[in-house]
Structures are given as structure tokens and as C-alpha cells.
């Protein structure tokens, strides 16, 4: 079992190697660009999987409500940016989301489902705004649909991973949360 977990951790680490997906607006504007965009940066992957892990720790209605709140509020942030409405501190908030979500998983924080949805929703607003802010209006609908689907898939992967690891006990999931928080700190420093 440890060997499988080690291989999985190595795979996830390698998959997150490209840092910051918020850098090249020339790649945006299509459904495929939107689908691939959340997979192109460590900040996205770590935060999205952590949302799913945390939802799996909370359980019950949170399995759907917490990821859905993220995706819905991320769409709102995207629409704000595409409409030209600025919000401050987008990139710092995204980095804070990686650390914060990692700590929520590491501590197995138990909040009511509505409060959990509000927490991830706040982070999601910044993630969505970053996507829309670098895109402009060209191809916004196709790109937006693509990154919403990819984000939901990363959440689902986190939920599935959390449920699978939860059967072995809470320790491994909590360690993944701590690793996520440390990964976020590394992004801040790097």
C-alpha cells in the first residue's frame, strides 16, 4: 500500500511541476485551452484537489455542495473579470487559497456545509477572476466552459482520493493537506 501511495504522490508532484497557469494569455480562447488551463499550474491543481479532499473529510452534503460552490463562484469571478470589473490581490489570494485549503485538509476542519461552501467560494472568486482577467472577451464562453469542467474534474479526483484514503484512516489525507500547504508556501517563496 505504501508503494502505491508513494507512486501516486510522485505522479501528483510531477503533474504539478509547471508553476502558475496565469501567465500566457495567447493560449486562451478555446474549449481545449479552457480544459487544459487548470492542469497547467501547481496553484490550480493543488487548490482544486484540496477542495475535493476537504469535501470528502466533511462528508454528506459537502461532497457535492463544497465543490459546486467553488465552481459556481469561480464562474462569477470569471464573469466579473471579463466584464472589466477589477478586484484587488488576485494572485496573492490564489496563493493564500492553496495554503489555506491545505491547512483545512491538514487539520480536518469541521465547519457546517454552508460555511465550508462560503470559504471555498471566497477563494474561487479570485481563481475565476484570474482566468477571466487574462483572457479578455475573445472566446470567453468556450474557454470558461472548459476550465469549469476541468476544475470540476479535479474536485471529483480530490473527492475520490479522499474517500479512498479515508478508508485507511485520516492520517494520509491530513498529510496530503499539509503537503498542499507547504506546496503553496513554496509557490509564494519561489
Tab-separated table of C-alpha atoms in Angstrom:
chain	number	residue	atom	x	y	z
A	1	UNK	CA	0.000	0.000	0.000
A	2	UNK	CA	2.832	2.415	0.872
A	3	UNK	CA	4.400	1.771	-2.525
A	4	UNK	CA	1.137	2.724	-4.287
A	5	UNK	CA	0.816	5.881	-2.224
A	6	UNK	CA	4.426	6.802	-2.975
A	7	UNK	CA	3.895	6.305	-6.697
A	8	UNK	CA	0.692	8.344	-6.563
A	9	UNK	CA	2.414	11.144	-4.639
A	10	UNK	CA	5.292	11.166	-7.136
A	11	UNK	CA	2.850	11.306	-10.042
A	12	UNK	CA	0.903	14.187	-8.491
A	13	UNK	CA	4.136	16.014	-7.750
A	14	UNK	CA	5.334	15.639	-11.317
A	15	UNK	CA	1.974	16.753	-12.652
A	16	UNK	CA	2.164	19.983	-10.684
A	17	UNK	CA	5.689	20.884	-11.836
A	18	UNK	CA	4.649	23.677	-14.216
A	19	UNK	CA	4.033	26.666	-11.970
A	20	UNK	CA	1.396	29.355	-12.308
A	21	UNK	CA	-1.073	28.894	-15.091
A	22	UNK	CA	-1.833	32.628	-15.149
A	23	UNK	CA	0.940	33.746	-17.446
A	24	UNK	CA	0.249	33.327	-21.175
A	25	UNK	CA	-2.973	34.907	-22.462
A	26	UNK	CA	-2.103	33.961	-26.049
A	27	UNK	CA	-3.039	30.342	-25.284
A	28	UNK	CA	-6.628	31.164	-24.294
A	29	UNK	CA	-9.900	31.383	-26.135
A	30	UNK	CA	-10.933	27.821	-26.950
A	31	UNK	CA	-12.649	24.954	-25.183
A	32	UNK	CA	-9.456	22.882	-25.255
A	33	UNK	CA	-7.435	25.765	-23.804
A	34	UNK	CA	-10.002	26.045	-21.030
A	35	UNK	CA	-9.920	22.310	-20.354
A	36	UNK	CA	-6.137	22.235	-20.179
A	37	UNK	CA	-5.613	25.500	-18.312
A	38	UNK	CA	-6.315	24.247	-14.755
A	39	UNK	CA	-3.882	21.392	-15.377
A	40	UNK	CA	-1.041	23.729	-16.312
A	41	UNK	CA	-0.140	25.132	-12.915
A	42	UNK	CA	0.609	23.870	-9.452
A	43	UNK	CA	-1.590	26.528	-7.864
A	44	UNK	CA	-4.648	25.225	-9.711
A	45	UNK	CA	-4.029	21.551	-9.194
A	46	UNK	CA	-3.202	21.826	-5.506
A	47	UNK	CA	-6.181	24.065	-4.699
A	48	UNK	CA	-8.730	22.122	-6.752
A	49	UNK	CA	-7.740	18.717	-5.413
A	50	UNK	CA	-7.674	20.138	-1.867
A	51	UNK	CA	-11.282	21.305	-2.277
A	52	UNK	CA	-12.257	17.719	-3.093
A	53	UNK	CA	-10.176	16.291	-0.245
A	54	UNK	CA	-11.767	18.672	2.250
A	55	UNK	CA	-15.268	17.890	0.956
A	56	UNK	CA	-14.544	14.184	1.445
A	57	UNK	CA	-13.440	14.815	5.028
A	58	UNK	CA	-16.644	16.712	5.809
A	59	UNK	CA	-18.789	14.140	4.022
A	60	UNK	CA	-22.546	14.111	3.494
A	61	UNK	CA	-23.938	17.065	1.568
A	62	UNK	CA	-20.476	18.637	1.430
A	63	UNK	CA	-19.362	16.054	-1.144
A	64	UNK	CA	-21.380	17.950	-3.738
A	65	UNK	CA	-22.056	21.342	-2.137
A	66	UNK	CA	-18.453	22.383	-1.461
A	67	UNK	CA	-17.095	21.676	-4.973
A	68	UNK	CA	-20.270	23.122	-6.526
A	69	UNK	CA	-19.837	26.327	-4.521
A	70	UNK	CA	-16.278	26.603	-5.811
A	71	UNK	CA	-17.243	26.067	-9.447
A	72	UNK	CA	-20.236	28.418	-9.257
A	73	UNK	CA	-18.355	31.235	-7.567
A	74	UNK	CA	-15.385	30.748	-9.879
A	75	UNK	CA	-17.765	31.332	-12.808
A	76	UNK	CA	-18.898	34.567	-11.124
A	77	UNK	CA	-15.283	35.732	-10.714
A	78	UNK	CA	-14.650	34.925	-14.377
A	79	UNK	CA	-17.681	36.975	-15.445
A	80	UNK	CA	-16.551	39.919	-13.299
A	81	UNK	CA	-13.129	39.931	-14.953
A	82	UNK	CA	-14.458	39.540	-18.484
A	83	UNK	CA	-16.823	42.449	-17.748
A	84	UNK	CA	-13.854	44.597	-16.743
A	85	UNK	CA	-14.626	44.679	-13.025
A	86	UNK	CA	-11.359	44.573	-11.102
A	87	UNK	CA	-10.810	43.034	-7.692
A	88	UNK	CA	-7.593	43.542	-5.755
A	89	UNK	CA	-4.998	40.992	-4.679
A	90	UNK	CA	-5.981	38.245	-7.133
A	91	UNK	CA	-2.652	36.394	-7.307
A	92	UNK	CA	-1.893	36.675	-3.558
A	93	UNK	CA	-5.397	35.383	-2.806
A	94	UNK	CA	-4.852	32.424	-5.126
A	95	UNK	CA	-1.625	31.549	-3.336
A	96	UNK	CA	-3.376	32.004	0.015
A	97	UNK	CA	-6.069	29.608	-1.185
A	98	UNK	CA	-3.518	26.846	-1.746
A	99	UNK	CA	-2.099	27.301	1.732
A	100	UNK	CA	-5.492	27.798	3.372
A	101	UNK	CA	-7.164	24.830	1.707
A	102	UNK	CA	-4.150	22.677	2.522
A	103	UNK	CA	-4.399	23.683	6.181
A	104	UNK	CA	-8.141	22.965	6.235
A	105	UNK	CA	-7.411	19.443	4.983
A	106	UNK	CA	-4.392	19.017	7.286
A	107	UNK	CA	-6.455	19.938	10.329
A	108	UNK	CA	-9.550	18.096	9.061
A	109	UNK	CA	-11.507	21.259	9.877
A	110	UNK	CA	-15.180	20.589	10.523
A	111	UNK	CA	-17.339	23.529	9.568
A	112	UNK	CA	-21.024	23.498	8.690
A	113	UNK	CA	-21.554	22.795	4.999
A	114	UNK	CA	-22.726	26.360	4.300
A	115	UNK	CA	-19.649	27.831	5.976
A	116	UNK	CA	-17.366	25.425	4.099
A	117	UNK	CA	-19.036	26.415	0.829
A	118	UNK	CA	-18.550	30.096	1.694
A	119	UNK	CA	-14.847	29.586	2.428
A	120	UNK	CA	-14.154	27.830	-0.858
A	121	UNK	CA	-16.405	30.300	-2.658
A	122	UNK	CA	-14.283	33.205	-1.470
A	123	UNK	CA	-11.150	31.534	-2.807
A	124	UNK	CA	-12.947	30.596	-6.025
A	125	UNK	CA	-13.854	34.206	-6.779
A	126	UNK	CA	-10.150	35.010	-7.149
A	127	UNK	CA	-9.391	31.897	-9.195
A	128	UNK	CA	-12.207	32.744	-11.606
A	129	UNK	CA	-11.175	36.377	-11.842
A	130	UNK	CA	-7.631	35.360	-12.746
A	131	UNK	CA	-8.945	33.193	-15.580
A	132	UNK	CA	-11.121	35.967	-16.977
A	133	UNK	CA	-8.587	38.713	-16.403
A	134	UNK	CA	-6.009	37.130	-18.626
A	135	UNK	CA	-8.463	36.178	-21.347
A	136	UNK	CA	-10.356	39.245	-22.444
A	137	UNK	CA	-13.620	38.804	-24.318
A	138	UNK	CA	-12.403	36.654	-27.238
A	139	UNK	CA	-13.507	33.063	-26.848
A	140	UNK	CA	-14.685	33.650	-23.288
A	141	UNK	CA	-17.633	31.255	-23.392
A	142	UNK	CA	-15.711	28.292	-24.771
A	143	UNK	CA	-12.704	28.871	-22.527
A	144	UNK	CA	-14.917	29.411	-19.480
A	145	UNK	CA	-16.837	26.200	-20.046
A	146	UNK	CA	-13.586	24.313	-20.480
A	147	UNK	CA	-11.975	25.491	-17.259
A	148	UNK	CA	-15.190	24.939	-15.293
A	149	UNK	CA	-15.356	21.318	-16.487
A	150	UNK	CA	-11.653	20.740	-15.769
A	151	UNK	CA	-11.989	22.291	-12.321
A	152	UNK	CA	-14.975	20.077	-11.512
A	153	UNK	CA	-12.953	17.053	-12.659
A	154	UNK	CA	-10.080	17.999	-10.335
A	155	UNK	CA	-12.570	18.400	-7.484
A	156	UNK	CA	-14.005	14.968	-8.279
A	157	UNK	CA	-10.499	13.497	-8.272
A	158	UNK	CA	-9.914	15.043	-4.839
A	159	UNK	CA	-13.199	13.687	-3.504
A	160	UNK	CA	-12.449	10.225	-4.876
A	161	UNK	CA	-8.930	10.263	-3.497
A	162	UNK	CA	-10.198	11.485	-0.129
A	163	UNK	CA	-12.828	8.773	0.093
A	164	UNK	CA	-10.322	6.080	-0.876
A	165	UNK	CA	-7.727	7.326	1.604
A	166	UNK	CA	-10.368	7.812	4.293
A	167	UNK	CA	-10.911	4.068	4.358
A	168	UNK	CA	-7.341	3.710	5.623
A	169	UNK	CA	-7.847	6.349	8.292
A	170	UNK	CA	-7.489	10.118	8.323
A	171	UNK	CA	-3.708	10.396	8.563
A	172	UNK	CA	-2.757	10.139	4.884
A	173	UNK	CA	-5.361	12.688	3.803
A	174	UNK	CA	-4.202	15.061	6.511
A	175	UNK	CA	-0.609	14.607	5.366
A	176	UNK	CA	-1.664	15.465	1.813
A	177	UNK	CA	-3.248	18.615	3.220
A	178	UNK	CA	-0.006	19.534	4.963
A	179	UNK	CA	1.927	18.855	1.750
A	180	UNK	CA	-0.513	21.099	-0.128
A	181	UNK	CA	0.009	23.928	2.361
A	182	UNK	CA	3.780	23.505	2.080
A	183	UNK	CA	3.472	23.469	-1.711
A	184	UNK	CA	1.561	26.742	-1.530
A	185	UNK	CA	4.255	28.239	0.678
A	186	UNK	CA	6.870	27.108	-1.833
A	187	UNK	CA	4.954	28.858	-4.610
A	188	UNK	CA	4.902	32.038	-2.545
A	189	UNK	CA	8.653	31.861	-1.970
A	190	UNK	CA	9.508	30.643	-5.471
